Structure formats: structure tokens, C-alpha cells
């Protein structure tokens, strides 16, 4: 257990529905990251926050995706109008720093879109 | 876009032998590299990291080697144990202006008893 928690651990939804995931980072960490991982692949960067500011978004993050970290603590990732291609493991990580440093990953939320 | 890749998708070793997992990266500006271990159904777990001003770093039973000339990274695991069986990813931080990590596709390490 790294100290990063994610909820729910599993989510099954029907195409077209909206889903929201939550990540609680290690409390003193200023940076929070979202990644997506599909079977057999490495995690792909989606977005990250430094405190409450969203500093970078990947081209993978379409308009249907939105992430927030309103108070610089927990974060939510919402996917609107889900598609089957959104099925993946969504990983959250946190770190303390201002450049490259160790990121602590949560267990992930596995999304299945039917 | 740029990516970090691993040379072999699967590596099978005998328990007690040493394992070497290789990784090639493409971004010469990357200044931080990290190895993660991922077991089935779990998030990636930190193993060891190295900054670009170093060429070797040792941990407990693990060593990371960085060759910036050929943009190559390796992870050495000494006396491999069954508990080391997992997927191993290398990742790079492409510049000091971003916190993101770029991951390779992973090498599955299988340890035979």
C-alpha cells in the first residue's frame, strides 16, 4: 500500500453513461497525476496537477474527459458519454517535488464500458 | 511522439540467477529515469530511480545502469526470487518543465523455481 487510494476499484457502465473516479493522494504531496493503462501496455499520461492548478493535459484527454483538484488534495476524473474505447485501468499517482521525482501509484480503477 | 521502449516482452530466468532487463529511450533531454514493478491487478510499485548526472545506482538487490551515449537503461536484479515475477516498466521524465512520466511497454519477468 503506497498511501494513494482510488475509488471505486471497479466500474462497469453502459456506453453513453458518465462516470467519475476519485483519487486521494499522499497528504503532503503537491503533485497528482492521472494515467490510463490498457492491457499489455505501459501507463499513458493523461494530466497532472501541482496543488490545485492543472499544469498539463495530454492529447489523449478528449473533451469528454475532465479532471479537477479543487482544494489541492483529492482529485476527480470524469468521463462523459463513455465509449467502449474508454475501457482501461485509470491510475492515479502523487509525488512531492517540482521536477522529475518518484511517483507513488494507487491501485487503479478498472473501467469496463459495455 | 517519443517513447521509452523495452527490448524484450518476456524474460524467463531460474530462481537464484541474476536478471537483466533492458530499456531504450529516445529523448536525449530526459533527466530522470525510474523503474517500476507491476503485479497483476495492482498499480506500479517503485523499484529504483536515477538522474541523468549519474550512470549507476544501487539498491537492495537491484542496480540501475544509465548509458546516455546510446540512450540505454538497464535494471539488474541479483539472486532473482519467485516474488520478483511481475511486469517491469522503465519510464522517463522528458524535461524539467513537466512532471509527467513516459512509460515503455514493459517486460514480463518469469522466475522458474
PDB file of C-alpha atoms in Angstrom, chain B residues 7-98:
ATOM      1  CA  UNK B   7      13.849  -4.772 -25.803  1.00  0.00           C
ATOM      2  CA  UNK B   8      12.147  -7.997 -24.751  1.00  0.00           C
ATOM      3  CA  UNK B   9       8.497  -8.549 -23.900  1.00  0.00           C
ATOM      4  CA  UNK B  10       9.271 -11.614 -21.743  1.00  0.00           C
ATOM      5  CA  UNK B  11      12.287 -12.761 -19.775  1.00  0.00           C
ATOM      6  CA  UNK B  12      12.418 -16.162 -18.125  1.00  0.00           C
ATOM      7  CA  UNK B  13      15.101 -16.887 -15.510  1.00  0.00           C
ATOM      8  CA  UNK B  14      15.896 -19.568 -12.995  1.00  0.00           C
ATOM      9  CA  UNK B  15      15.426 -18.780  -9.318  1.00  0.00           C
ATOM     10  CA  UNK B  16      18.717 -17.578  -7.873  1.00  0.00           C
ATOM     11  CA  UNK B  17      20.083 -16.308 -11.187  1.00  0.00           C
ATOM     12  CA  UNK B  18      20.629 -12.647 -11.968  1.00  0.00           C
ATOM     13  CA  UNK B  19      18.168 -10.866 -14.266  1.00  0.00           C
ATOM     14  CA  UNK B  20      18.869  -8.003 -16.624  1.00  0.00           C
ATOM     15  CA  UNK B  21      16.010  -6.035 -18.114  1.00  0.00           C
ATOM     16  CA  UNK B  22      16.833  -3.517 -20.805  1.00  0.00           C
ATOM     17  CA  UNK B  23      15.225  -0.324 -21.971  1.00  0.00           C
ATOM     18  CA  UNK B  24      15.975   2.106 -24.788  1.00  0.00           C
ATOM     19  CA  UNK B  25      14.798   5.688 -24.615  1.00  0.00           C
ATOM     20  CA  UNK B  26      14.625   8.236 -27.380  1.00  0.00           C
ATOM     21  CA  UNK B  27      14.572  11.646 -25.670  1.00  0.00           C
ATOM     22  CA  UNK B  28      18.118  12.864 -25.137  1.00  0.00           C
ATOM     23  CA  UNK B  29      16.800  15.699 -22.945  1.00  0.00           C
ATOM     24  CA  UNK B  30      15.315  13.305 -20.372  1.00  0.00           C
ATOM     25  CA  UNK B  31      16.898  13.926 -16.995  1.00  0.00           C
ATOM     26  CA  UNK B  32      15.214  11.409 -14.724  1.00  0.00           C
ATOM     27  CA  UNK B  33      14.540   7.705 -15.148  1.00  0.00           C
ATOM     28  CA  UNK B  34      12.658   5.253 -12.999  1.00  0.00           C
ATOM     29  CA  UNK B  35      11.875   1.558 -12.874  1.00  0.00           C
ATOM     30  CA  UNK B  36       8.548   0.239 -11.696  1.00  0.00           C
ATOM     31  CA  UNK B  37       7.317  -3.273 -10.955  1.00  0.00           C
ATOM     32  CA  UNK B  38       3.677  -4.100 -11.554  1.00  0.00           C
ATOM     33  CA  UNK B  39       1.936  -7.216 -10.316  1.00  0.00           C
ATOM     34  CA  UNK B  40      -1.355  -8.348 -11.729  1.00  0.00           C
ATOM     35  CA  UNK B  41      -4.257  -6.169 -10.627  1.00  0.00           C
ATOM     36  CA  UNK B  42      -2.048  -3.659  -8.814  1.00  0.00           C
ATOM     37  CA  UNK B  43      -0.610  -0.252  -9.513  1.00  0.00           C
ATOM     38  CA  UNK B  44       3.070   0.186 -10.419  1.00  0.00           C
ATOM     39  CA  UNK B  45       5.471  -0.063  -7.493  1.00  0.00           C
ATOM     40  CA  UNK B  46       8.701   1.942  -7.338  1.00  0.00           C
ATOM     41  CA  UNK B  47      11.932  -0.044  -7.590  1.00  0.00           C
ATOM     42  CA  UNK B  48      14.742   2.419  -8.209  1.00  0.00           C
ATOM     43  CA  UNK B  49      15.437   5.696  -9.972  1.00  0.00           C
ATOM     44  CA  UNK B  50      18.412   7.539 -11.424  1.00  0.00           C
ATOM     45  CA  UNK B  51      19.128  11.063 -12.599  1.00  0.00           C
ATOM     46  CA  UNK B  52      20.983  11.878 -15.770  1.00  0.00           C
ATOM     47  CA  UNK B  53      24.081  13.105 -13.887  1.00  0.00           C
ATOM     48  CA  UNK B  54      24.704   9.527 -12.718  1.00  0.00           C
ATOM     49  CA  UNK B  55      25.475   6.339 -14.624  1.00  0.00           C
ATOM     50  CA  UNK B  56      24.856   3.773 -11.888  1.00  0.00           C
ATOM     51  CA  UNK B  57      22.766   3.491  -8.797  1.00  0.00           C
ATOM     52  CA  UNK B  58      22.358   0.546  -6.442  1.00  0.00           C
ATOM     53  CA  UNK B  59      19.568  -0.503  -4.176  1.00  0.00           C
ATOM     54  CA  UNK B  60      18.776  -3.641  -2.315  1.00  0.00           C
ATOM     55  CA  UNK B  61      19.392  -6.473  -4.842  1.00  0.00           C
ATOM     56  CA  UNK B  62      18.783  -4.044  -7.708  1.00  0.00           C
ATOM     57  CA  UNK B  63      21.084  -1.877  -9.800  1.00  0.00           C
ATOM     58  CA  UNK B  64      20.168   0.600 -12.495  1.00  0.00           C
ATOM     59  CA  UNK B  65      22.657   1.500 -15.208  1.00  0.00           C
ATOM     60  CA  UNK B  66      22.286   4.520 -17.457  1.00  0.00           C
ATOM     61  CA  UNK B  67      24.211   4.932 -20.691  1.00  0.00           C
ATOM     62  CA  UNK B  68      23.376   8.356 -22.080  1.00  0.00           C
ATOM     63  CA  UNK B  69      25.616   7.915 -25.103  1.00  0.00           C
ATOM     64  CA  UNK B  70      23.410   5.198 -26.549  1.00  0.00           C
ATOM     65  CA  UNK B  71      20.283   6.179 -24.599  1.00  0.00           C
ATOM     66  CA  UNK B  72      20.023   2.875 -22.793  1.00  0.00           C
ATOM     67  CA  UNK B  73      18.803   1.971 -19.341  1.00  0.00           C
ATOM     68  CA  UNK B  74      19.006  -1.385 -17.628  1.00  0.00           C
ATOM     69  CA  UNK B  75      17.742  -2.946 -14.427  1.00  0.00           C
ATOM     70  CA  UNK B  76      19.748  -5.716 -12.834  1.00  0.00           C
ATOM     71  CA  UNK B  77      18.149  -7.919 -10.203  1.00  0.00           C
ATOM     72  CA  UNK B  78      20.501 -10.098  -8.190  1.00  0.00           C
ATOM     73  CA  UNK B  79      19.515 -13.559  -6.984  1.00  0.00           C
ATOM     74  CA  UNK B  80      16.097 -13.423  -8.586  1.00  0.00           C
ATOM     75  CA  UNK B  81      13.286 -14.772  -6.423  1.00  0.00           C
ATOM     76  CA  UNK B  82       9.783 -16.034  -7.293  1.00  0.00           C
ATOM     77  CA  UNK B  83       8.382 -12.848  -5.738  1.00  0.00           C
ATOM     78  CA  UNK B  84      10.187 -10.864  -8.419  1.00  0.00           C
ATOM     79  CA  UNK B  85       7.831 -12.270 -11.061  1.00  0.00           C
ATOM     80  CA  UNK B  86       5.940  -9.286 -12.463  1.00  0.00           C
ATOM     81  CA  UNK B  87       5.900  -6.817 -15.337  1.00  0.00           C
ATOM     82  CA  UNK B  88       8.726  -4.265 -15.220  1.00  0.00           C
ATOM     83  CA  UNK B  89       8.433  -0.829 -16.777  1.00  0.00           C
ATOM     84  CA  UNK B  90      11.036   1.811 -17.321  1.00  0.00           C
ATOM     85  CA  UNK B  91       9.875   5.408 -17.522  1.00  0.00           C
ATOM     86  CA  UNK B  92      11.446   8.753 -18.259  1.00  0.00           C
ATOM     87  CA  UNK B  93      10.730  12.316 -17.288  1.00  0.00           C
ATOM     88  CA  UNK B  94      11.246  14.084 -20.639  1.00  0.00           C
ATOM     89  CA  UNK B  95      12.196  17.507 -19.274  1.00  0.00           C
ATOM     90  CA  UNK B  96      12.411  19.561 -16.116  1.00  0.00           C
ATOM     91  CA  UNK B  97       9.398  21.554 -17.339  1.00  0.00           C
ATOM     92  CA  UNK B  98       6.998  18.688 -16.802  1.00  0.00           C
TER      93      UNK B  98
END
